[in-house]
Amino acid sequence: MIVLFRSDADAETWAESYWWALHDGRGGNCATGAEYKGTWVRGKLLCTLNGPYYAMSWTYTGRSVAMTAEAWTPQPLYAWWQGLSLLSN
């Protein structure tokens, strides 16, 4: 899912309200499948279990966008996320 907002502030507000509903704030390592809520170099990042799926959600500061991707297992999802060309631009 990709959500485009009018501003970075709107994306951040949405992320905070959406993420608080999904996640209790534990700090782990997304690469290992743990739950995490915090930041990454380009915005906010959430890794959590969402039903039977592992979900990653992130904002991209300067683009006014928030994204969510889900997979059955965390490691391939995290590897895919790291390889996104959008992350390096």
GROMACS .gro file of N, CA and C in nm:
model
  267
    1MET      N    1   0.084  -0.116   0.000
    1MET     CA    2   0.000   0.000   0.000
    1MET      C    3   0.090   0.123   0.000
    2ILE      N    4   0.055   0.218  -0.083
    2ILE     CA    5   0.126   0.346  -0.087
    2ILE      C    6   0.022   0.455  -0.071
    3VAL      N    7   0.046   0.545   0.023
    3VAL     CA    8  -0.045   0.656   0.047
    3VAL      C    9   0.031   0.786   0.025
    4LEU      N   10  -0.020   0.869  -0.064
    4LEU     CA   11   0.040   0.999  -0.093
    4LEU      C   12  -0.037   1.106  -0.016
    5PHE      N   13   0.036   1.194   0.051
    5PHE     CA   14  -0.023   1.299   0.132
    5PHE      C   15   0.010   1.436   0.075
    6ARG      N   16  -0.058   1.537   0.124
    6ARG     CA   17  -0.031   1.674   0.080
    6ARG      C   18   0.101   1.728   0.134
    7SER      N   19   0.143   1.675   0.250
    7SER     CA   20   0.267   1.724   0.312
    7SER      C   21   0.332   1.613   0.393
    8ASP      N   22   0.458   1.633   0.426
    8ASP     CA   23   0.528   1.540   0.515
    8ASP      C   24   0.460   1.534   0.651
    9ALA      N   25   0.412   1.649   0.699
    9ALA     CA   26   0.345   1.654   0.829
    9ALA      C   27   0.220   1.566   0.828
   10ASP      N   28   0.144   1.568   0.719
   10ASP     CA   29   0.025   1.482   0.709
   10ASP      C   30   0.064   1.335   0.708
   11ALA      N   31   0.172   1.301   0.639
   11ALA     CA   32   0.220   1.162   0.635
   11ALA      C   33   0.264   1.117   0.775
   12GLU      N   34   0.334   1.204   0.846
   12GLU     CA   35   0.380   1.172   0.981
   12GLU      C   36   0.262   1.154   1.076
   13THR      N   37   0.162   1.240   1.066
   13THR     CA   38   0.044   1.228   1.151
   13THR      C   39  -0.029   1.097   1.124
   14TRP      N   40  -0.046   1.063   0.998
   14TRP     CA   41  -0.110   0.937   0.962
   14TRP      C   42  -0.030   0.818   1.015
   15ALA      N   43   0.101   0.823   0.997
   15ALA     CA   44   0.185   0.713   1.042
   15ALA      C   45   0.173   0.693   1.192
   16GLU      N   46   0.178   0.801   1.267
   16GLU     CA   47   0.167   0.789   1.413
   16GLU      C   48   0.033   0.729   1.454
   17SER      N   49  -0.076   0.774   1.396
   17SER     CA   50  -0.207   0.721   1.436
   17SER      C   51  -0.224   0.577   1.389
   18TYR      N   52  -0.180   0.545   1.270
   18TYR     CA   53  -0.191   0.409   1.215
   18TYR      C   54  -0.102   0.312   1.294
   19TRP      N   55   0.019   0.354   1.320
   19TRP     CA   56   0.114   0.265   1.386
   19TRP      C   57   0.078   0.239   1.531
   20TRP      N   58   0.028   0.342   1.601
   20TRP     CA   59  -0.008   0.320   1.740
   20TRP      C   60  -0.119   0.217   1.752
   21ALA      N   61  -0.204   0.210   1.652
   21ALA     CA   62  -0.311   0.110   1.653
   21ALA      C   63  -0.256  -0.030   1.632
   22LEU      N   64  -0.143  -0.042   1.566
   22LEU     CA   65  -0.086  -0.173   1.533
   22LEU      C   66   0.024  -0.219   1.627
   23HIS      N   67   0.089  -0.128   1.696
   23HIS     CA   68   0.216  -0.162   1.759
   23HIS      C   69   0.229  -0.098   1.896
   24ASP      N   70   0.285  -0.173   1.989
   24ASP     CA   71   0.296  -0.123   2.126
   24ASP      C   72   0.428  -0.055   2.158
   25GLY      N   73   0.517  -0.040   2.063
   25GLY     CA   74   0.638   0.038   2.084
   25GLY      C   75   0.764  -0.042   2.115
   26ARG      N   76   0.761  -0.174   2.102
   26ARG     CA   77   0.882  -0.251   2.127
   26ARG      C   78   0.993  -0.213   2.029
   27GLY      N   79   1.116  -0.222   2.073
   27GLY     CA   80   1.229  -0.189   1.987
   27GLY      C   81   1.311  -0.312   1.957
   28GLY      N   82   1.297  -0.366   1.838
   28GLY     CA   83   1.373  -0.484   1.798
   28GLY      C   84   1.444  -0.458   1.667
   29ASN      N   85   1.476  -0.565   1.597
   29ASN     CA   86   1.549  -0.556   1.472
   29ASN      C   87   1.462  -0.610   1.360
   30CYS      N   88   1.426  -0.526   1.265
   30CYS     CA   89   1.341  -0.567   1.153
   30CYS      C   90   1.405  -0.680   1.072
   31ALA      N   91   1.534  -0.678   1.060
   31ALA     CA   92   1.604  -0.779   0.979
   31ALA      C   93   1.586  -0.920   1.034
   32THR      N   94   1.563  -0.932   1.163
   32THR     CA   95   1.547  -1.064   1.224
   32THR      C   96   1.401  -1.101   1.248
   33GLY      N   97   1.309  -1.011   1.210
   33GLY     CA   98   1.168  -1.039   1.229
   33GLY      C   99   1.111  -0.990   1.359
   34ALA      N  100   1.189  -0.914   1.433
   34ALA     CA  101   1.139  -0.858   1.558
   34ALA      C  102   1.052  -0.736   1.528
   35GLU      N  103   0.975  -0.695   1.627
   35GLU     CA  104   0.894  -0.576   1.612
   35GLU      C  105   0.977  -0.452   1.645
   36TYR      N  106   0.952  -0.347   1.570
   36TYR     CA  107   1.029  -0.223   1.585
   36TYR      C  108   0.940  -0.105   1.550
   37LYS      N  109   0.953   0.001   1.624
   37LYS     CA  110   0.890   0.128   1.590
   37LYS      C  111   0.991   0.237   1.616
   38GLY      N  112   1.027   0.309   1.512
   38GLY     CA  113   1.126   0.413   1.528
   38GLY      C  114   1.152   0.485   1.398
   39THR      N  115   1.278   0.509   1.370
   39THR     CA  116   1.314   0.584   1.251
   39THR      C  117   1.416   0.508   1.167
   40TRP      N  118   1.429   0.553   1.045
   40TRP     CA  119   1.539   0.511   0.957
   40TRP      C  120   1.587   0.639   0.891
   41VAL      N  121   1.688   0.635   0.808
   41VAL     CA  122   1.750   0.758   0.758
   41VAL      C  123   1.657   0.845   0.675
   42ARG      N  124   1.547   0.793   0.626
   42ARG     CA  125   1.459   0.872   0.540
   42ARG      C  126   1.321   0.900   0.600
   43GLY      N  127   1.298   0.860   0.726
   43GLY     CA  128   1.168   0.886   0.787
   43GLY      C  129   1.142   0.793   0.905
   44LYS      N  130   1.017   0.753   0.919
   44LYS     CA  131   0.978   0.661   1.026
   44LYS      C  132   0.967   0.520   0.973
   45LEU      N  133   0.986   0.422   1.062
   45LEU     CA  134   0.983   0.282   1.024
   45LEU      C  135   0.912   0.201   1.131
   46LEU      N  136   0.825   0.110   1.085
   46LEU     CA  137   0.756   0.018   1.174
   46LEU      C  138   0.767  -0.122   1.117
   47CYS      N  139   0.803  -0.217   1.199
   47CYS     CA  140   0.804  -0.359   1.163
   47CYS      C  141   0.721  -0.431   1.268
   48THR      N  142   0.624  -0.507   1.225
   48THR     CA  143   0.533  -0.569   1.321
   48THR      C  144   0.460  -0.688   1.260
   49LEU      N  145   0.405  -0.769   1.344
   49LEU     CA  146   0.315  -0.875   1.298
   49LEU      C  147   0.178  -0.813   1.276
   50ASN      N  148   0.118  -0.843   1.163
   50ASN     CA  149  -0.014  -0.792   1.130
   50ASN      C  150  -0.098  -0.912   1.088
   51GLY      N  151  -0.161  -0.975   1.187
   51GLY     CA  152  -0.231  -1.101   1.159
   51GLY      C  153  -0.127  -1.208   1.130
   52PRO      N  154  -0.145  -1.284   1.021
   52PRO     CA  155  -0.047  -1.389   0.989
   52PRO      C  156   0.075  -1.337   0.914
   53TYR      N  157   0.079  -1.208   0.886
   53TYR     CA  158   0.185  -1.151   0.805
   53TYR      C  159   0.284  -1.071   0.888
   54TYR      N  160   0.405  -1.056   0.834
   54TYR     CA  161   0.501  -0.962   0.887
   54TYR      C  162   0.488  -0.837   0.802
   55ALA      N  163   0.469  -0.723   0.865
   55ALA     CA  164   0.447  -0.598   0.792
   55ALA      C  165   0.558  -0.498   0.822
   56MET      N  166   0.595  -0.425   0.718
   56MET     CA  167   0.686  -0.312   0.731
   56MET      C  168   0.615  -0.191   0.676
   57SER      N  169   0.615  -0.083   0.753
   57SER     CA  170   0.559   0.044   0.709
   57SER      C  171   0.665   0.151   0.728
   58TRP      N  172   0.671   0.244   0.634
   58TRP     CA  173   0.771   0.349   0.644
   58TRP      C  174   0.721   0.476   0.577
   59THR      N  175   0.774   0.586   0.626
   59THR     CA  176   0.749   0.714   0.559
   59THR      C  177   0.876   0.751   0.484
   60TYR      N  178   0.858   0.835   0.385
   60TYR     CA  179   0.971   0.882   0.306
   60TYR      C  180   0.966   1.035   0.310
   61THR      N  181   1.042   1.093   0.402
   61THR     CA  182   1.044   1.237   0.422
   61THR      C  183   1.089   1.307   0.295
   62GLY      N  184   1.019   1.414   0.261
   62GLY     CA  185   1.049   1.489   0.140
   62GLY      C  186   0.967   1.444   0.021
   63ARG      N  187   0.895   1.333   0.038
   63ARG     CA  188   0.809   1.281  -0.069
   63ARG      C  189   0.662   1.278  -0.026
   64SER      N  190   0.635   1.309   0.101
   64SER     CA  191   0.498   1.311   0.156
   64SER      C  192   0.426   1.180   0.130
   65VAL      N  193   0.495   1.072   0.159
   65VAL     CA  194   0.440   0.940   0.128
   65VAL      C  195   0.464   0.845   0.244
   66ALA      N  196   0.370   0.752   0.262
   66ALA     CA  197   0.385   0.642   0.357
   66ALA      C  198   0.356   0.513   0.281
   67MET      N  199   0.431   0.407   0.312
   67MET     CA  200   0.416   0.281   0.242
   67MET      C  201   0.409   0.165   0.340
   68THR      N  202   0.338   0.060   0.302
   68THR     CA  203   0.330  -0.062   0.381
   68THR      C  204   0.343  -0.180   0.288
   69ALA      N  205   0.422  -0.277   0.328
   69ALA     CA  206   0.436  -0.403   0.254
   69ALA      C  207   0.426  -0.517   0.354
   70GLU      N  208   0.368  -0.630   0.311
   70GLU     CA  209   0.353  -0.747   0.398
   70GLU      C  210   0.406  -0.871   0.329
   71ALA      N  211   0.450  -0.966   0.410
   71ALA     CA  212   0.497  -1.096   0.359
   71ALA      C  213   0.473  -1.202   0.467
   72TRP      N  214   0.479  -1.326   0.425
   72TRP     CA  215   0.461  -1.436   0.521
   72TRP      C  216   0.576  -1.443   0.619
   73THR      N  217   0.698  -1.412   0.571
   73THR     CA  218   0.816  -1.420   0.656
   73THR      C  219   0.894  -1.289   0.649
   74PRO      N  220   0.959  -1.250   0.756
   74PRO     CA  221   1.023  -1.118   0.761
   74PRO      C  222   1.152  -1.103   0.681
   75GLN      N  223   1.237  -1.203   0.677
   75GLN     CA  224   1.368  -1.185   0.615
   75GLN      C  225   1.361  -1.149   0.466
   76PRO      N  226   1.279  -1.219   0.384
   76PRO     CA  227   1.270  -1.178   0.244
   76PRO      C  228   1.210  -1.038   0.227
   77LEU      N  229   1.114  -1.003   0.311
   77LEU     CA  230   1.055  -0.870   0.304
   77LEU      C  231   1.159  -0.764   0.337
   78TYR      N  232   1.235  -0.786   0.440
   78TYR     CA  233   1.338  -0.689   0.478
   78TYR      C  234   1.444  -0.676   0.368
   79ALA      N  235   1.485  -0.787   0.310
   79ALA     CA  236   1.583  -0.783   0.201
   79ALA      C  237   1.527  -0.707   0.080
   80TRP      N  238   1.400  -0.730   0.049
   80TRP     CA  239   1.336  -0.658  -0.061
   80TRP      C  240   1.334  -0.509  -0.031
   81TRP      N  241   1.294  -0.473   0.091
   81TRP     CA  242   1.287  -0.333   0.131
   81TRP      C  243   1.422  -0.265   0.118
   82GLN      N  244   1.526  -0.331   0.160
   82GLN     CA  245   1.660  -0.274   0.151
   82GLN      C  246   1.704  -0.251   0.007
   83GLY      N  247   1.653  -0.333  -0.085
   83GLY     CA  248   1.692  -0.323  -0.225
   83GLY      C  249   1.609  -0.227  -0.308
   84LEU      N  250   1.509  -0.163  -0.249
   84LEU     CA  251   1.426  -0.071  -0.325
   84LEU      C  252   1.509   0.047  -0.377
   85SER      N  253   1.498   0.075  -0.505
   85SER     CA  254   1.572   0.188  -0.560
   85SER      C  255   1.525   0.320  -0.499
   86LEU      N  256   1.398   0.326  -0.459
   86LEU     CA  257   1.344   0.446  -0.397
   86LEU      C  258   1.418   0.482  -0.269
   87LEU      N  259   1.472   0.381  -0.200
   87LEU     CA  260   1.540   0.408  -0.075
   87LEU      C  261   1.673   0.477  -0.095
   88SER      N  262   1.734   0.458  -0.209
   88SER     CA  263   1.866   0.519  -0.231
   88SER      C  264   1.858   0.653  -0.303
   89ASN      N  265   1.740   0.691  -0.349
   89ASN     CA  266   1.725   0.819  -0.421
   89ASN      C  267   1.691   0.932  -0.326
   0.00000   0.00000   0.00000
